[in-house]
Amino acid sequence: MITPKINIALAGSANVGKSVVFNHLTGLHQHIGNWPGKTVEKAEGTLHYKGYTIDVLDLPGIRSLSTYSLEELITREYLISNQSDFIINVIDSTKLETNLIFTLQLLELEKPFVLALNMADLLKKNGITLDSKKLAAILGVPVTLVSAIYGKGLAESLDQGISSLHKKTKPRILKYGKEVEERIEQLEQVLQNIPLIYPTRFAAIKLLEKDEEIEKHLKTAHPEILEKAKILNLELEKIHGHSSSVVIADERCLLAAHVAKQVMTITKPQKISFNERLDHLTGHKILGYPVMLAVLSVMFITVFKGGAYASSLLEQLLPIMQTTFYGIFGNTLTTTLIFSSISSIFALISLAIPYIAPFYFLLFILEDLGYLARVAYLMDNLMHKVGIHGKACLPLILGFGCNVPACLSCRIMETQRERFLTGLLTVFVPCSAVTVVVAGLTGRFLGLKFAFGLYLLVFLIIFIIGKIAARIVPGEPTELIMEMPSYKLPNIKTIALHTWFKLKEFIYIAGPVVIISGIIIEGANSVGLLTPISNFLSPITSAWLGLPPATGILLILGILRKELILVMLASILGTENFAAVLTNAQILVLSLVSMLYIPCSATIAALYKEFGWKKALLITVLKISLAIIVGGLVFRAFNFLQ
Amino acid sequence: MTKKNAISLCDLEKDQNALIVAIIAGHKSAKRLADLGLTPNTPIKILRKTIFCGPMEVQVRGMNLVLGKGVAAKVLVKKS
Ligand SMILES: Nc1nc2c(ncn2[C@@H]2O[C@H](COP(=O)(O)OP(=O)(O)OP(=O)(O)O)[C@@H](O)[C@H]2O)c(=O)[nH]1
Ligand SMILES: [Mg+2]
């Protein structure tokens, strides 16, 4: 039978390259990077291959089918109720033993799958040789060596999966130790005639693991089975001296080690590798911190200095463009209107891209290298002071790019409480759009020192809010447990591509908004609405914050997108030389207010989605009030000190 | 093996090797750690620690794991 349409899913542990495979197959650009937990929601894409239309699903990484965090639950639920024709189980082949734990559970689920041993390009450097044929024979599933970033081996994996569709071979069952197997068998017998969504053997094993989901499932209809399981669990506990759920996990580890040993040979390299040296330095108990500060400072300075330079170069193009444009098309009402749109888009490009491009490029390098996980490690102690743990650094750092994915990324935190606390702090992190405003105002006209000062002030505010929130929000803090990724050489080509995608996305989304905002301002101006709006807000904007009243409309537009504040300021004032029309205090306060005053509309939507409307509203009100209070105080302090 | 002369993972120094004796935690945390391969009788090595016995990086079953202070305290080990 020929199926023209096939559904496949990518599954495996975290950080094994599933999203790289997904991107390669579908041509989409899912977030990739070298730390566990980037993909928090399933993503879909399509591929046309050898006459088939293949729907590909990218899933969050999951280590075991008995996991607790939100993104892991998604994968578990999908795999159990799955509708895909086959699964590609992606594995980091340099960590075969630990990755096999997931594979063993897929076998237990009795779903058709193929195994893709990814990162094959790193095997040699790590002194590992793998016998993929032997592994295929042991597991009873097709196995291929794959290098996803180079696109190698993926076609074979697909071919194997497709040809296995017609064969209907069942994956092999690997056996645990005798005591465990006996009890699995006993449970299988009682489970035999009960309709379940899982295979009986899988259900039996999960019962021995005291899996809550399956216990809930059987509780009302078949309490006798739970009783039986309880007795068997106690027997196991007596033999081993610890909980039966731990016994099963242990047996699974042993089985994985046993399989790995048969197919893998390691010759440890004699020299201490570069990675180890780097790890030694960046994770050093004392030196690690100055290194981290240095890395972040270099990034800050590059973005601000480099951005300002590139921005001023680009700006010089505008008059040239203007004369050429009018020279060609003549100076009529239509051409003036068209050129005003062109110049606002140009303002967007010249004000934003010079900062956003290097920022993302550097962030992606750190991400792909694996440095972000080291930051999480180093910052764990500090994060505990605000009621969360080191992993929260990952959404916080992503927040410097854009708060929206950062909010979703809070799902890597284990409890509801920590997700909320992390989300709360994340939306205070100045995103790249805010950076554009701060860099284009304070950085450019007051200097790097003041910009740096603003960031420090915001970090201090984040810390204080965290301290207070950790006390108010009820619940116990949990502890950091994270797999540490090994350092990898960043792939510059992929990084450049992803930076380019970010820029393209930025222009596509922000461009129309800028044009429409320009029209709105023009329109409001022509019907005489601009002054009433400005006047309405002026008790706050000019009386308290000391800003020109015209900034009121900017701050309203800024709710749409933060960079509009700067771009529209340029178009309202008719110049990008803001120092000519704003005082130093105004430049500083406008920057600070932009950093704090409200999450942008997309972030509010993300907050609503993740935490509900009450919390979204609460955070919004909190940010607005803080911006007003702190902005006014800074304005007065600055004037006082001058 | 007895739990008597076991020490907490926190008491180990950088580069020391040990054998896990027990994990003193509730059902959920114990299971979570077990899923990561932290089960009794497993060898464990301290790769590095931060100051204040903050989080530490350990190697278990060929994998590098970061454990916060609170978890590390729950893992009882015996030096080897
Ligand atoms: N050297 C090498 N690196 C790879 C390969 N495939 C992926 N990587 C790197 O592995 C890291 C993780 O890749 P992702 O695709 O983000 O991993 P994932 O499995 O989607 O991770 P989660 O979404 O966090 O579960 C990235 O830094 C990739 O650049 C490969 O074939 N060779
Ligand atoms: Mg992914």
Coordinates of C-alpha atoms in Angstrom, one line a residue, chain B residues 3-77:
Chain B
K3 CA 24.1 4.5 55.6
K4 CA 26.1 5.1 58.8
N5 CA 29.5 6.0 57.6
A6 CA 28.2 7.7 54.5
I7 CA 28.7 11.4 53.9
S8 CA 26.8 14.0 51.9
L9 CA 27.9 14.8 48.3
C10 CA 28.5 18.3 49.5
D11 CA 31.4 17.1 51.7
L12 CA 33.4 15.8 48.8
E13 CA 36.1 17.9 47.1
K14 CA 36.8 18.6 43.5
D15 CA 38.1 15.6 41.6
Q16 CA 37.1 13.1 44.3
N17 CA 35.4 9.8 43.3
A18 CA 32.6 8.2 45.4
L19 CA 29.9 5.6 45.3
I20 CA 26.3 6.6 45.9
V21 CA 24.9 5.0 49.0
A22 CA 21.4 6.4 49.2
I23 CA 19.2 9.3 48.2
I24 CA 17.4 10.9 51.1
A25 CA 14.4 12.5 49.3
G26 CA 10.7 12.2 48.7
H27 CA 9.3 9.8 46.1
K28 CA 9.2 12.5 43.4
S29 CA 12.7 13.9 43.8
A30 CA 14.2 10.4 44.2
K31 CA 12.5 9.3 41.0
R32 CA 13.7 12.3 39.2
L33 CA 17.3 11.7 40.2
A34 CA 17.0 8.0 39.5
D35 CA 15.8 8.9 36.0
L36 CA 19.0 10.8 35.6
G37 CA 21.0 7.8 36.6
L38 CA 21.6 8.8 40.2
T39 CA 20.8 5.5 41.9
P40 CA 22.4 3.6 44.8
N41 CA 25.7 1.9 44.0
T42 CA 26.5 4.2 41.1
P43 CA 30.0 5.8 40.9
I44 CA 30.0 9.5 40.9
K45 CA 32.8 12.0 40.4
I46 CA 32.9 15.7 41.4
L47 CA 34.1 17.7 38.4
R48 CA 33.9 21.2 40.0
K49 CA 32.2 23.1 42.7
T50 CA 31.3 26.7 43.1
I51 CA 32.1 28.6 46.3
F52 CA 29.7 28.2 49.3
C53 CA 29.1 24.6 48.2
G54 CA 26.8 26.1 45.7
P55 CA 25.9 24.0 42.7
M56 CA 28.4 21.4 41.7
E57 CA 29.1 19.6 38.4
V58 CA 29.3 15.9 38.7
Q59 CA 29.9 13.0 36.4
V60 CA 27.6 10.0 36.6
R61 CA 27.3 7.2 34.0
G62 CA 29.3 9.2 31.5
M63 CA 27.1 12.3 31.8
N64 CA 27.8 15.7 33.3
L65 CA 25.2 16.9 35.6
V66 CA 24.8 20.1 37.6
L67 CA 23.3 19.7 41.0
G68 CA 22.2 22.5 43.3
K69 CA 23.3 22.6 46.9
G70 CA 20.0 21.3 48.2
V71 CA 20.0 18.2 46.0
A72 CA 23.6 17.5 46.5
A73 CA 23.0 17.4 50.3
K74 CA 20.4 14.7 49.7
V75 CA 22.8 12.4 48.0
L76 CA 24.7 10.2 50.5
V77 CA 28.0 8.8 49.2

